[in-house]
Amino acid sequence: MAALCRGSHRWKKINSFHVLKRKLTGKHDYDLVVIGGGSGGLACSKEAAQLGQKVAVLDYVDPSAKGTKWGLGGTCVNVGCIPKKLMHQAALLGTAVKDAQRYGWQISGTVSHDWATMAEAVQNYVKSLNWGHRVQLQDKKVTYLNLKGTLVDKHTIRGLSKAGKETILTAKNIVLATGGRPKYPSNVPGALEHGITTCSHSDVALECAGFLTGIGLDTTVMVRTIALRGFDQQMAGLVTDHLESYGTRFEWKSVPTRVEKLSSGALKVTWTNTQTGCEHSDTFDSLLWAVGRAPETKALGLDKLGVQISKETGKIIVGPDESSSLPNIYAFGDIGEGRPELTPTAIKAGRLLAHRLAGRSSELMNYDNVRHSGSRPPRVIHSLHLSTAYIPAVYHAFYKPLEFTVAQRDSSQCYIKVICERAGHQKILGLHFLGPNAGEVLQGFSLALQCGATYRQLMQTVGIHPTSAEELVKINITKRSG
């Protein structure tokens, strides 16, 4: 899918390697070395240090194809969830300005959005988070090294600095949390030279299209097959309907074939409609690829050590305890095969791993019933993982948020589903919520699902009035009823 829019240490040199010289207290330099300074790696390292482990974090970001670099914190902080939500908020404020006039606010003159002002504010906040992470590591006695790590053996890491200096570190345990990087469609001429990337695939493409449209940019989304693959397709259809009603254009069943930069600076994108076979082209100011991520595993030297990697995905094969096929080497987060590519999941998994490695707990990460949300106005949340052979009871309802009434906003895509077992008290298996503030609404319901909430208990819950969340405790019509 593509979106288009107009502490101080002393060093000594030994055999060409720069080795950190310190008074060692054990067999290895560290109890734990974490390679990857994203949300999961930082959570794991800080938790381990709090449990008395001697810990180091290696983090190094190779510049993107466009030369973009960023600081400590990984994808989510620098080029993912955080800046994305802030830009989404900018779009929501634009809608609020329109609503405000119906609520009596007198707004004179033309209201317009300035991209540079927003971008500077967002980037300044991200930089503050980068600095905050460095301070937290220092406070918790975690050694931070801006080095690109490669494994030499199951206890040894070679770190390479930007200047090309090599450092050897040893550790009792090594944790890999390097995450992933966006892909480019390598079969499309001009894709790499003229396009930029976002951090994921179809869900993020729609999120980006949503806030770009929301701040007034002419935005088109090119979809190869369907939108939001893996999501409930009824919900996905409502999301794309909403985006279209707000002005986002869609090119369905379309595959890009080439990208050219014109003398005017505009990008000419050519694509083929897979249903008709016809070729089309148009010009855009920017081209954003959202065709998935590749795990950052190739540079780790895993093939030489025999660490098992999935041939299909390039991700590390891990056990329930995040262990790889090589003792003392663990992996979690986006590079773990079968693991959800979600920041809160990686943070939780990293903390639990730290407790196990420190011998404080045997608790494993529960990857079932993980909730997922998307920042498309209105927001949708998806939390259902069922076998296709299972036929549940589905309660559903359309609703109209109170704040939409005076503003006369379209609420035809505001929709809820509660998916339950058919038997007994009808244990709730999943919730879908499409509407404003969906993430805030369903965070509390996530706890209820984790505790085994039933439809009967949901019906016994007193709603908080007047809220959109209240609609969930009033839902009583099944899809089977027609």
Tab-separated table of C-alpha atoms in Angstrom:
chain	number	residue	atom	x	y	z
A	1	MET	CA	0.000	0.000	0.000
A	2	ALA	CA	1.346	3.422	-0.870
A	3	ALA	CA	0.148	6.814	0.263
A	4	LEU	CA	0.768	9.720	-2.062
A	5	CYS	CA	0.145	13.399	-1.368
A	6	ARG	CA	0.737	16.574	-2.744
A	7	GLY	CA	29.673	7.342	33.683
A	8	SER	CA	33.330	7.796	32.262
A	9	HIS	CA	35.504	4.853	31.143
A	10	ARG	CA	39.135	4.379	30.016
A	11	TRP	CA	39.926	2.512	26.807
A	12	LYS	CA	42.944	0.469	25.750
A	13	LYS	CA	43.787	-1.081	22.357
A	14	ILE	CA	44.315	-4.838	22.072
A	15	ASN	CA	44.858	-6.561	18.702
A	16	SER	CA	43.178	-3.693	16.795
A	17	PHE	CA	40.082	-3.879	19.045
A	18	HIS	CA	39.247	-1.112	21.495
A	19	VAL	CA	38.288	-2.817	24.743
A	20	LEU	CA	36.622	-1.161	27.707
A	21	LYS	CA	39.101	-1.330	30.580
A	22	ARG	CA	37.470	-1.744	33.958
A	23	LYS	CA	37.733	-3.738	37.105
A	24	LEU	CA	35.764	-6.901	36.332
A	25	THR	CA	33.777	-8.617	39.029
A	26	GLY	CA	32.953	-11.851	37.167
A	27	LYS	CA	33.671	-14.023	34.155
A	28	HIS	CA	32.049	-11.570	31.714
A	29	ASP	CA	32.028	-7.800	31.336
A	30	TYR	CA	28.257	-7.738	31.836
A	31	ASP	CA	25.480	-9.928	33.114
A	32	LEU	CA	23.354	-8.739	30.197
A	33	VAL	CA	23.978	-6.897	26.938
A	34	VAL	CA	20.945	-5.713	24.987
A	35	ILE	CA	21.390	-4.940	21.293
A	36	GLY	CA	18.696	-2.447	20.314
A	37	GLY	CA	17.603	0.726	22.076
A	38	GLY	CA	13.930	0.696	21.152
A	39	SER	CA	11.052	0.549	23.598
A	40	GLY	CA	11.473	-3.168	24.293
A	41	GLY	CA	15.252	-3.130	24.599
A	42	LEU	CA	15.220	-0.129	26.924
A	43	ALA	CA	12.506	-1.659	29.115
A	44	CYS	CA	14.421	-4.930	29.388
A	45	SER	CA	17.743	-3.257	30.186
A	46	LYS	CA	16.350	-0.891	32.824
A	47	GLU	CA	14.373	-3.657	34.515
A	48	ALA	CA	17.424	-5.925	34.612
A	49	ALA	CA	19.544	-3.156	36.132
A	50	GLN	CA	16.898	-2.549	38.797
A	51	LEU	CA	17.169	-6.248	39.667
A	52	GLY	CA	20.906	-5.926	40.308
A	53	GLN	CA	22.241	-7.003	36.921
A	54	LYS	CA	25.206	-5.304	35.279
A	55	VAL	CA	23.752	-4.167	31.947
A	56	ALA	CA	24.817	-2.461	28.726
A	57	VAL	CA	22.674	-1.320	25.791
A	58	LEU	CA	24.053	-1.023	22.269
A	59	ASP	CA	22.050	1.159	19.922
A	60	TYR	CA	23.027	2.435	16.496
A	61	VAL	CA	20.755	3.707	13.727
A	62	ASP	CA	21.850	3.341	10.131
A	63	PRO	CA	20.574	6.350	8.147
A	64	SER	CA	17.589	5.741	5.896
A	65	ALA	CA	17.857	5.825	2.107
A	66	LYS	CA	17.134	9.568	2.364
A	67	GLY	CA	19.841	10.061	5.002
A	68	THR	CA	17.428	10.393	7.921
A	69	LYS	CA	18.840	9.574	11.361
A	70	TRP	CA	17.282	9.564	14.799
A	71	GLY	CA	18.138	9.162	18.443
A	72	LEU	CA	17.683	6.633	21.220
A	73	GLY	CA	14.191	5.185	21.585
A	74	GLY	CA	13.587	3.121	18.467
A	75	THR	CA	10.862	3.254	15.855
A	76	CYS	CA	7.937	4.087	18.144
A	77	VAL	CA	9.529	7.155	19.690
A	78	ASN	CA	11.289	8.538	16.649
A	79	VAL	CA	9.385	7.622	13.492
A	80	GLY	CA	6.354	5.684	14.686
A	81	CYS	CA	3.586	5.869	17.256
A	82	ILE	CA	4.583	9.079	19.027
A	83	PRO	CA	5.050	11.488	16.082
A	84	LYS	CA	2.190	9.791	14.252
A	85	LYS	CA	-0.284	10.423	17.084
A	86	LEU	CA	0.855	14.024	17.450
A	87	MET	CA	0.250	14.652	13.746
A	88	HIS	CA	-3.067	12.860	14.068
A	89	GLN	CA	-3.907	15.304	16.874
A	90	ALA	CA	-3.136	18.191	14.521
A	91	ALA	CA	-5.752	16.808	12.120
A	92	LEU	CA	-8.322	16.392	14.902
A	93	LEU	CA	-7.805	20.015	15.932
A	94	GLY	CA	-8.559	21.095	12.377
A	95	THR	CA	-11.875	19.231	12.561
A	96	ALA	CA	-12.531	20.762	15.982
A	97	VAL	CA	-12.102	24.256	14.527
A	98	LYS	CA	-14.870	23.503	12.035
A	99	ASP	CA	-17.101	22.097	14.774
A	100	ALA	CA	-16.394	25.081	17.038
A	101	GLN	CA	-18.309	27.500	14.828
A	102	ARG	CA	-21.507	25.484	15.277
A	103	TYR	CA	-20.909	25.655	19.017
A	104	GLY	CA	-20.791	29.450	18.932
A	105	TRP	CA	-17.112	30.205	18.497
A	106	GLN	CA	-16.548	33.204	16.235
A	107	ILE	CA	-13.595	32.418	13.997
A	108	SER	CA	-12.717	35.142	11.517
A	109	GLY	CA	-10.370	34.876	8.585
A	110	THR	CA	-9.005	31.854	6.776
A	111	VAL	CA	-7.896	28.955	8.961
A	112	SER	CA	-4.885	27.145	7.505
A	113	HIS	CA	-2.284	24.676	8.674
A	114	ASP	CA	1.481	25.257	8.634
A	115	TRP	CA	3.408	21.999	8.226
A	116	ALA	CA	6.764	23.476	9.290
A	117	THR	CA	5.390	24.675	12.640
A	118	MET	CA	3.868	21.281	13.392
A	119	ALA	CA	6.966	19.369	12.274
A	120	GLU	CA	9.275	21.484	14.430
A	121	ALA	CA	7.087	21.039	17.499
A	122	VAL	CA	6.840	17.279	16.994
A	123	GLN	CA	10.570	16.887	16.379
A	124	ASN	CA	11.421	18.952	19.448
A	125	TYR	CA	9.248	16.691	21.580
A	126	VAL	CA	10.855	13.570	20.098
A	127	LYS	CA	14.308	14.972	20.859
A	128	SER	CA	13.246	15.520	24.448
A	129	LEU	CA	12.289	11.845	24.629
A	130	ASN	CA	15.681	10.839	23.172
A	131	TRP	CA	17.417	12.798	25.896
A	132	GLY	CA	15.067	11.467	28.545
A	133	HIS	CA	15.899	7.872	27.634
A	134	ARG	CA	19.629	8.570	27.962
A	135	VAL	CA	19.096	10.144	31.373
A	136	GLN	CA	16.982	7.192	32.537
A	137	LEU	CA	19.678	4.709	31.488
A	138	GLN	CA	22.270	6.705	33.392
A	139	ASP	CA	20.059	6.961	36.476
A	140	LYS	CA	19.480	3.209	36.487
A	141	LYS	CA	23.196	2.455	36.008
A	142	VAL	CA	22.796	1.026	32.513
A	143	THR	CA	25.805	1.579	30.230
A	144	TYR	CA	24.714	3.090	26.915
A	145	LEU	CA	27.016	2.546	23.931
A	146	ASN	CA	26.318	4.087	20.527
A	147	LEU	CA	27.678	1.041	18.700
A	148	LYS	CA	26.383	-1.277	16.009
A	149	GLY	CA	26.497	-4.739	17.526
A	150	THR	CA	27.397	-8.030	15.852
A	151	LEU	CA	27.623	-11.390	17.599
A	152	VAL	CA	31.001	-13.142	17.659
A	153	ASP	CA	29.794	-16.078	19.765
A	154	LYS	CA	27.069	-16.734	22.312
A	155	HIS	CA	28.807	-14.563	24.911
A	156	THR	CA	30.704	-12.024	22.780
A	157	ILE	CA	29.619	-8.904	20.880
A	158	ARG	CA	31.679	-6.801	18.511
A	159	GLY	CA	30.558	-3.169	18.496
A	160	LEU	CA	31.355	-0.792	15.656
A	161	SER	CA	31.222	2.992	16.153
A	162	LYS	CA	30.358	5.604	13.547
A	163	ALA	CA	34.089	6.327	13.202
A	164	GLY	CA	34.826	2.665	12.500
A	165	LYS	CA	36.364	1.781	15.874
A	166	GLU	CA	35.662	-1.730	17.115
A	167	THR	CA	34.893	-2.690	20.698
A	168	ILE	CA	34.600	-6.183	22.148
A	169	LEU	CA	32.134	-6.850	24.963
A	170	THR	CA	31.268	-10.084	26.721
A	171	ALA	CA	28.071	-10.959	28.535
A	172	LYS	CA	26.508	-13.882	30.370
A	173	ASN	CA	23.310	-13.317	28.382
A	174	ILE	CA	22.623	-11.420	25.167
A	175	VAL	CA	19.216	-10.024	24.230
A	176	LEU	CA	18.399	-9.009	20.645
A	177	ALA	CA	15.760	-6.300	20.290
A	178	THR	CA	16.706	-4.578	17.056
A	179	GLY	CA	13.185	-4.293	15.612
A	180	GLY	CA	12.624	-3.706	11.914
A	181	ARG	CA	13.074	-1.182	9.143
A	182	PRO	CA	10.608	-0.164	6.415
A	183	LYS	CA	10.739	-1.916	3.062
A	184	TYR	CA	10.844	-0.390	-0.392
A	185	PRO	CA	9.240	-2.213	-3.346
A	186	SER	CA	12.504	-3.227	-5.001
A	187	ASN	CA	10.751	-4.186	-8.251
A	188	VAL	CA	9.458	-0.662	-8.896
A	189	PRO	CA	11.948	1.576	-10.756
A	190	GLY	CA	12.372	4.905	-8.974
A	191	ALA	CA	10.798	3.701	-5.708
A	192	LEU	CA	13.954	4.036	-3.640
A	193	GLU	CA	15.205	7.233	-5.261
A	194	HIS	CA	11.979	9.206	-5.067
A	195	GLY	CA	9.882	7.736	-2.249
A	196	ILE	CA	9.980	7.990	1.521
A	197	THR	CA	8.802	5.357	3.984
A	198	THR	CA	6.618	4.944	7.001
A	199	CYS	CA	7.116	2.439	9.802
A	200	SER	CA	4.697	-0.295	8.776
A	201	HIS	CA	2.054	-1.470	6.320
A	202	SER	CA	-1.639	-1.001	5.546
A	203	ASP	CA	-2.833	0.183	8.955
A	204	VAL	CA	-0.151	2.859	9.159
A	205	ALA	CA	-0.786	3.843	5.528
A	206	LEU	CA	-4.380	4.646	6.436
A	207	GLU	CA	-3.311	6.445	9.598
A	208	CYS	CA	-0.951	8.641	7.596
A	209	ALA	CA	-3.584	9.226	4.923
A	210	GLY	CA	-6.039	10.203	7.658
A	211	PHE	CA	-3.922	12.937	9.214
A	212	LEU	CA	-2.618	14.183	5.850
A	213	THR	CA	-6.181	14.620	4.635
A	214	GLY	CA	-7.107	16.116	7.999
A	215	ILE	CA	-4.560	18.911	7.724
A	216	GLY	CA	-5.760	19.767	4.231
A	217	LEU	CA	-3.450	17.870	1.904
A	218	ASP	CA	-4.730	16.175	-1.252
A	219	THR	CA	-4.058	12.509	-0.473
A	220	THR	CA	-4.468	9.288	-2.448
A	221	VAL	CA	-4.020	5.746	-1.128
A	222	MET	CA	-3.078	3.001	-3.579
A	223	VAL	CA	-4.255	-0.440	-2.457
A	224	ARG	CA	-3.011	-3.643	-4.073
A	225	THR	CA	-5.812	-5.917	-2.824
A	226	ILE	CA	-7.749	-5.059	0.352
A	227	ALA	CA	-7.292	-2.523	3.122
A	228	LEU	CA	-6.295	-3.639	6.619
A	229	ARG	CA	-5.554	-7.266	5.818
A	230	GLY	CA	-5.934	-9.380	8.945
A	231	PHE	CA	-8.522	-7.037	10.435
A	232	ASP	CA	-12.281	-7.569	10.508
A	233	GLN	CA	-13.166	-6.568	6.961
A	234	GLN	CA	-16.512	-5.043	7.937
A	235	MET	CA	-14.632	-2.679	10.250
A	236	ALA	CA	-11.999	-2.084	7.569
A	237	GLY	CA	-14.719	-1.103	5.098
A	238	LEU	CA	-16.181	1.401	7.538
A	239	VAL	CA	-12.735	2.939	8.065
A	240	THR	CA	-12.092	3.419	4.345
A	241	ASP	CA	-15.658	4.701	3.846
A	242	HIS	CA	-14.995	7.301	6.525
A	243	LEU	CA	-11.684	8.335	4.976
A	244	GLU	CA	-13.325	8.697	1.570
A	245	SER	CA	-16.110	10.815	3.062
A	246	TYR	CA	-13.456	13.163	4.458
A	247	GLY	CA	-11.693	13.484	1.110
A	248	THR	CA	-9.063	10.736	0.930
A	249	ARG	CA	-9.020	9.132	-2.508
A	250	PHE	CA	-8.423	5.418	-3.073
A	251	GLU	CA	-6.999	3.588	-6.072
A	252	TRP	CA	-8.186	0.015	-5.498
A	253	LYS	CA	-6.659	-3.149	-7.016
A	254	SER	CA	-3.681	-1.113	-8.190
A	255	VAL	CA	0.023	-1.946	-8.335
A	256	PRO	CA	2.672	0.751	-8.931
A	257	THR	CA	5.030	0.036	-11.821
A	258	ARG	CA	7.428	3.009	-11.902
A	259	VAL	CA	8.156	6.410	-10.387
A	260	GLU	CA	9.750	9.306	-12.289
A	261	LYS	CA	10.804	12.751	-11.140
A	262	LEU	CA	9.729	15.489	-13.549
A	263	SER	CA	11.674	18.682	-14.261
A	264	SER	CA	9.106	20.558	-12.155
A	265	GLY	CA	10.084	18.461	-9.140
A	266	ALA	CA	6.761	16.610	-9.106
A	267	LEU	CA	6.698	12.810	-9.007
A	268	LYS	CA	4.951	10.955	-11.800
A	269	VAL	CA	3.620	7.640	-10.504
A	270	THR	CA	2.461	4.984	-12.947
A	271	TRP	CA	0.386	2.002	-11.892
A	272	THR	CA	-1.642	-0.866	-13.317
A	273	ASN	CA	-5.174	-1.784	-12.314
A	274	THR	CA	-5.041	-5.545	-11.710
A	275	GLN	CA	-8.725	-6.008	-12.560
A	276	THR	CA	-8.803	-4.203	-15.887
A	277	GLY	CA	-5.136	-4.418	-16.843
A	278	CYS	CA	-5.205	-0.709	-17.722
A	279	GLU	CA	-2.249	1.543	-16.973
A	280	HIS	CA	-2.764	4.883	-15.219
A	281	SER	CA	-0.518	7.694	-14.044
A	282	ASP	CA	-0.733	10.902	-12.019
A	283	THR	CA	1.616	13.423	-10.437
A	284	PHE	CA	2.177	14.013	-6.731
A	285	ASP	CA	4.400	16.137	-4.531
A	286	SER	CA	5.384	13.230	-2.265
A	287	LEU	CA	5.266	9.438	-2.333
A	288	LEU	CA	5.053	7.437	0.888
A	289	TRP	CA	5.656	3.690	0.821
A	290	ALA	CA	3.874	1.602	3.445
A	291	VAL	CA	4.618	-1.937	2.274
A	292	GLY	CA	5.790	-3.521	5.518
A	293	ARG	CA	8.966	-3.896	7.530
A	294	ALA	CA	11.971	-6.195	7.359
A	295	PRO	CA	13.537	-7.440	10.621
A	296	GLU	CA	16.956	-6.015	11.477
A	297	THR	CA	18.694	-9.383	11.774
A	298	LYS	CA	21.051	-9.624	8.797
A	299	ALA	CA	23.831	-7.517	10.344
A	300	LEU	CA	23.843	-9.418	13.641
A	301	GLY	CA	25.992	-12.306	12.368
A	302	LEU	CA	23.406	-14.903	13.390
A	303	ASP	CA	23.956	-17.176	10.390
A	304	LYS	CA	27.568	-17.833	11.418
A	305	LEU	CA	26.481	-18.889	14.899
A	306	GLY	CA	23.661	-21.153	13.808
A	307	VAL	CA	20.819	-19.127	15.310
A	308	GLN	CA	17.627	-20.407	13.684
A	309	ILE	CA	15.877	-17.834	11.466
A	310	SER	CA	12.639	-18.124	9.524
A	311	LYS	CA	13.359	-18.403	5.811
A	312	GLU	CA	10.041	-16.727	4.985
A	313	THR	CA	10.244	-13.694	7.249
A	314	GLY	CA	13.888	-13.366	8.277
A	315	LYS	CA	12.794	-13.247	11.908
A	316	ILE	CA	14.407	-15.205	14.755
A	317	ILE	CA	12.704	-18.431	15.809
A	318	VAL	CA	12.008	-18.070	19.526
A	319	GLY	CA	10.497	-20.188	22.265
A	320	PRO	CA	7.820	-19.166	24.777
A	321	ASP	CA	10.594	-17.737	26.986
A	322	GLU	CA	12.022	-15.644	24.079
A	323	SER	CA	15.044	-17.991	23.806
A	324	SER	CA	16.693	-18.547	20.439
A	325	SER	CA	18.167	-21.834	19.255
A	326	LEU	CA	21.520	-20.823	20.776
A	327	PRO	CA	21.853	-20.874	24.591
A	328	ASN	CA	22.210	-17.495	26.303
A	329	ILE	CA	20.857	-15.584	23.294
A	330	TYR	CA	17.303	-14.249	23.446
A	331	ALA	CA	15.157	-12.196	21.084
A	332	PHE	CA	11.809	-10.460	21.400
A	333	GLY	CA	9.724	-7.693	19.896
A	334	ASP	CA	9.435	-7.222	16.142
A	335	ILE	CA	12.317	-9.580	15.314
A	336	GLY	CA	10.732	-12.559	17.077
A	337	GLU	CA	8.889	-14.940	14.752
A	338	GLY	CA	5.153	-14.895	15.427
A	339	ARG	CA	5.314	-11.953	17.802
A	340	PRO	CA	2.966	-8.968	17.313
A	341	GLU	CA	4.753	-5.840	16.101
A	342	LEU	CA	3.464	-3.649	18.909
A	343	THR	CA	5.340	-1.404	21.326
A	344	PRO	CA	3.452	-2.236	24.567
A	345	THR	CA	3.859	-5.951	23.842
A	346	ALA	CA	7.621	-5.574	23.447
A	347	ILE	CA	7.882	-3.519	26.642
A	348	LYS	CA	5.983	-6.100	28.669
A	349	ALA	CA	7.905	-9.007	27.144
A	350	GLY	CA	11.223	-7.262	27.806
A	351	ARG	CA	10.462	-6.653	31.470
A	352	LEU	CA	9.340	-10.232	32.030
A	353	LEU	CA	12.460	-11.528	30.276
A	354	ALA	CA	14.631	-9.391	32.556
A	355	HIS	CA	13.015	-10.976	35.628
A	356	ARG	CA	13.593	-14.486	34.280
A	357	LEU	CA	17.229	-13.809	33.396
A	358	ALA	CA	17.797	-12.386	36.888
A	359	GLY	CA	16.266	-15.490	38.427
A	360	ARG	CA	13.435	-13.537	40.029
A	361	SER	CA	10.486	-15.044	38.169
A	362	SER	CA	9.434	-17.746	35.710
A	363	GLU	CA	6.445	-15.813	34.336
A	364	LEU	CA	6.113	-15.876	30.541
A	365	MET	CA	4.618	-13.239	28.291
A	366	ASN	CA	0.989	-13.931	27.395
A	367	TYR	CA	0.624	-13.059	23.723
A	368	ASP	CA	-3.076	-13.945	23.616
A	369	ASN	CA	-5.762	-11.257	23.548
A	370	VAL	CA	-3.353	-8.444	22.696
A	371	ARG	CA	-5.284	-5.281	21.796
A	372	HIS	CA	-4.450	-3.144	18.792
A	373	SER	CA	-5.586	0.311	17.823
A	374	GLY	CA	-5.213	2.606	14.862
A	375	SER	CA	-5.149	6.400	14.777
A	376	ARG	CA	-7.545	7.050	11.945
A	377	PRO	CA	-10.268	9.590	12.658
A	378	PRO	CA	-12.487	8.137	13.998
A	379	ARG	CA	-10.274	5.578	15.741
A	380	VAL	CA	-10.784	1.840	15.393
A	381	ILE	CA	-9.575	-0.797	17.801
A	382	HIS	CA	-9.342	-4.480	17.002
A	383	SER	CA	-8.806	-7.237	19.533
A	384	LEU	CA	-10.147	-10.487	18.146
A	385	HIS	CA	-8.113	-13.611	17.431
A	386	LEU	CA	-10.393	-16.539	16.586
A	387	SER	CA	-10.233	-19.671	14.490
A	388	THR	CA	-12.304	-19.373	11.339
A	389	ALA	CA	-14.022	-22.610	12.373
A	390	TYR	CA	-15.428	-20.977	15.489
A	391	ILE	CA	-18.840	-19.308	15.155
A	392	PRO	CA	-19.390	-16.814	17.996
A	393	ALA	CA	-22.342	-14.711	19.059
A	394	VAL	CA	-21.857	-11.175	17.766
A	395	TYR	CA	-23.681	-8.195	19.290
A	396	HIS	CA	-23.457	-4.959	17.335
A	397	ALA	CA	-24.764	-1.412	17.103
A	398	PHE	CA	-24.318	1.838	15.257
A	399	TYR	CA	-24.331	4.880	17.528
A	400	LYS	CA	-23.998	8.652	17.420
A	401	PRO	CA	-21.531	10.385	19.754
A	402	LEU	CA	-23.183	13.304	21.552
A	403	GLU	CA	-20.479	15.712	20.415
A	404	PHE	CA	-21.403	14.952	16.789
A	405	THR	CA	-24.972	16.214	17.173
A	406	VAL	CA	-24.605	19.997	17.402
A	407	ALA	CA	-21.687	19.898	14.982
A	408	GLN	CA	-23.894	17.919	12.566
A	409	ARG	CA	-21.060	15.503	11.843
A	410	ASP	CA	-21.656	12.264	9.967
A	411	SER	CA	-21.759	9.300	12.368
A	412	SER	CA	-22.601	6.571	9.860
A	413	GLN	CA	-19.260	4.850	10.496
A	414	CYS	CA	-19.479	4.884	14.314
A	415	TYR	CA	-19.963	1.214	15.088
A	416	ILE	CA	-19.406	-1.366	17.852
A	417	LYS	CA	-19.093	-5.146	17.951
A	418	VAL	CA	-18.939	-7.412	20.997
A	419	ILE	CA	-17.918	-10.972	20.108
A	420	CYS	CA	-18.863	-13.642	22.657
A	421	GLU	CA	-19.051	-17.362	23.179
A	422	ARG	CA	-22.541	-18.651	22.509
A	423	ALA	CA	-22.807	-20.918	25.533
A	424	GLY	CA	-23.236	-20.183	29.231
A	425	HIS	CA	-22.615	-16.624	30.410
A	426	GLN	CA	-21.045	-15.850	27.023
A	427	LYS	CA	-17.432	-15.032	27.721
A	428	ILE	CA	-16.351	-11.985	25.706
A	429	LEU	CA	-13.753	-12.918	23.104
A	430	GLY	CA	-13.206	-9.565	21.465
A	431	LEU	CA	-14.350	-5.979	21.115
A	432	HIS	CA	-14.339	-3.742	18.065
A	433	PHE	CA	-14.947	-0.037	18.460
A	434	LEU	CA	-15.033	2.513	15.673
A	435	GLY	CA	-15.437	6.081	16.821
A	436	PRO	CA	-13.761	8.969	18.625
A	437	ASN	CA	-11.373	8.164	21.495
A	438	ALA	CA	-11.541	4.424	20.828
A	439	GLY	CA	-8.150	3.753	22.416
A	440	GLU	CA	-9.152	5.514	25.626
A	441	VAL	CA	-12.527	3.742	25.677
A	442	LEU	CA	-11.184	0.235	25.294
A	443	GLN	CA	-8.119	0.370	27.530
A	444	GLY	CA	-10.345	-0.339	30.535
A	445	PHE	CA	-12.314	-2.980	28.675
A	446	SER	CA	-9.001	-4.678	27.844
A	447	LEU	CA	-8.536	-5.346	31.562
A	448	ALA	CA	-12.040	-6.764	31.744
A	449	LEU	CA	-11.317	-9.155	28.869
A	450	GLN	CA	-8.054	-10.189	30.510
A	451	CYS	CA	-10.072	-11.067	33.612
A	452	GLY	CA	-12.536	-13.187	31.622
A	453	ALA	CA	-15.475	-10.784	31.455
A	454	THR	CA	-18.779	-12.133	30.140
A	455	TYR	CA	-21.600	-10.575	28.182
A	456	ARG	CA	-23.820	-10.974	31.259
A	457	GLN	CA	-21.346	-8.948	33.344
A	458	LEU	CA	-21.174	-6.316	30.615
A	459	MET	CA	-24.950	-5.955	30.764
A	460	GLN	CA	-24.770	-5.595	34.556
A	461	THR	CA	-22.295	-2.707	34.258
A	462	VAL	CA	-23.657	0.784	34.824
A	463	GLY	CA	-22.666	3.166	32.060
A	464	ILE	CA	-21.000	6.529	32.502
A	465	HIS	CA	-23.368	9.056	30.941
A	466	PRO	CA	-23.137	10.701	28.470
A	467	THR	CA	-20.160	8.968	26.851
A	468	SER	CA	-19.479	6.886	23.768
A	469	ALA	CA	-18.128	4.162	26.076
A	470	GLU	CA	-21.638	3.883	27.543
A	471	GLU	CA	-22.830	2.420	24.246
A	472	LEU	CA	-20.944	-0.795	24.986
A	473	VAL	CA	-23.033	-1.579	28.074
A	474	LYS	CA	-26.283	-1.051	26.156
A	475	ILE	CA	-25.534	-3.314	23.220
A	476	ASN	CA	-28.194	-6.023	22.804
A	477	ILE	CA	-28.828	-6.804	19.122
A	478	THR	CA	-27.171	-9.842	17.609
A	479	LYS	CA	-26.080	-10.030	13.981
A	480	ARG	CA	-27.884	-13.379	13.729
A	481	SER	CA	-31.181	-11.664	14.438
A	482	GLY	CA	-30.964	-9.828	11.161
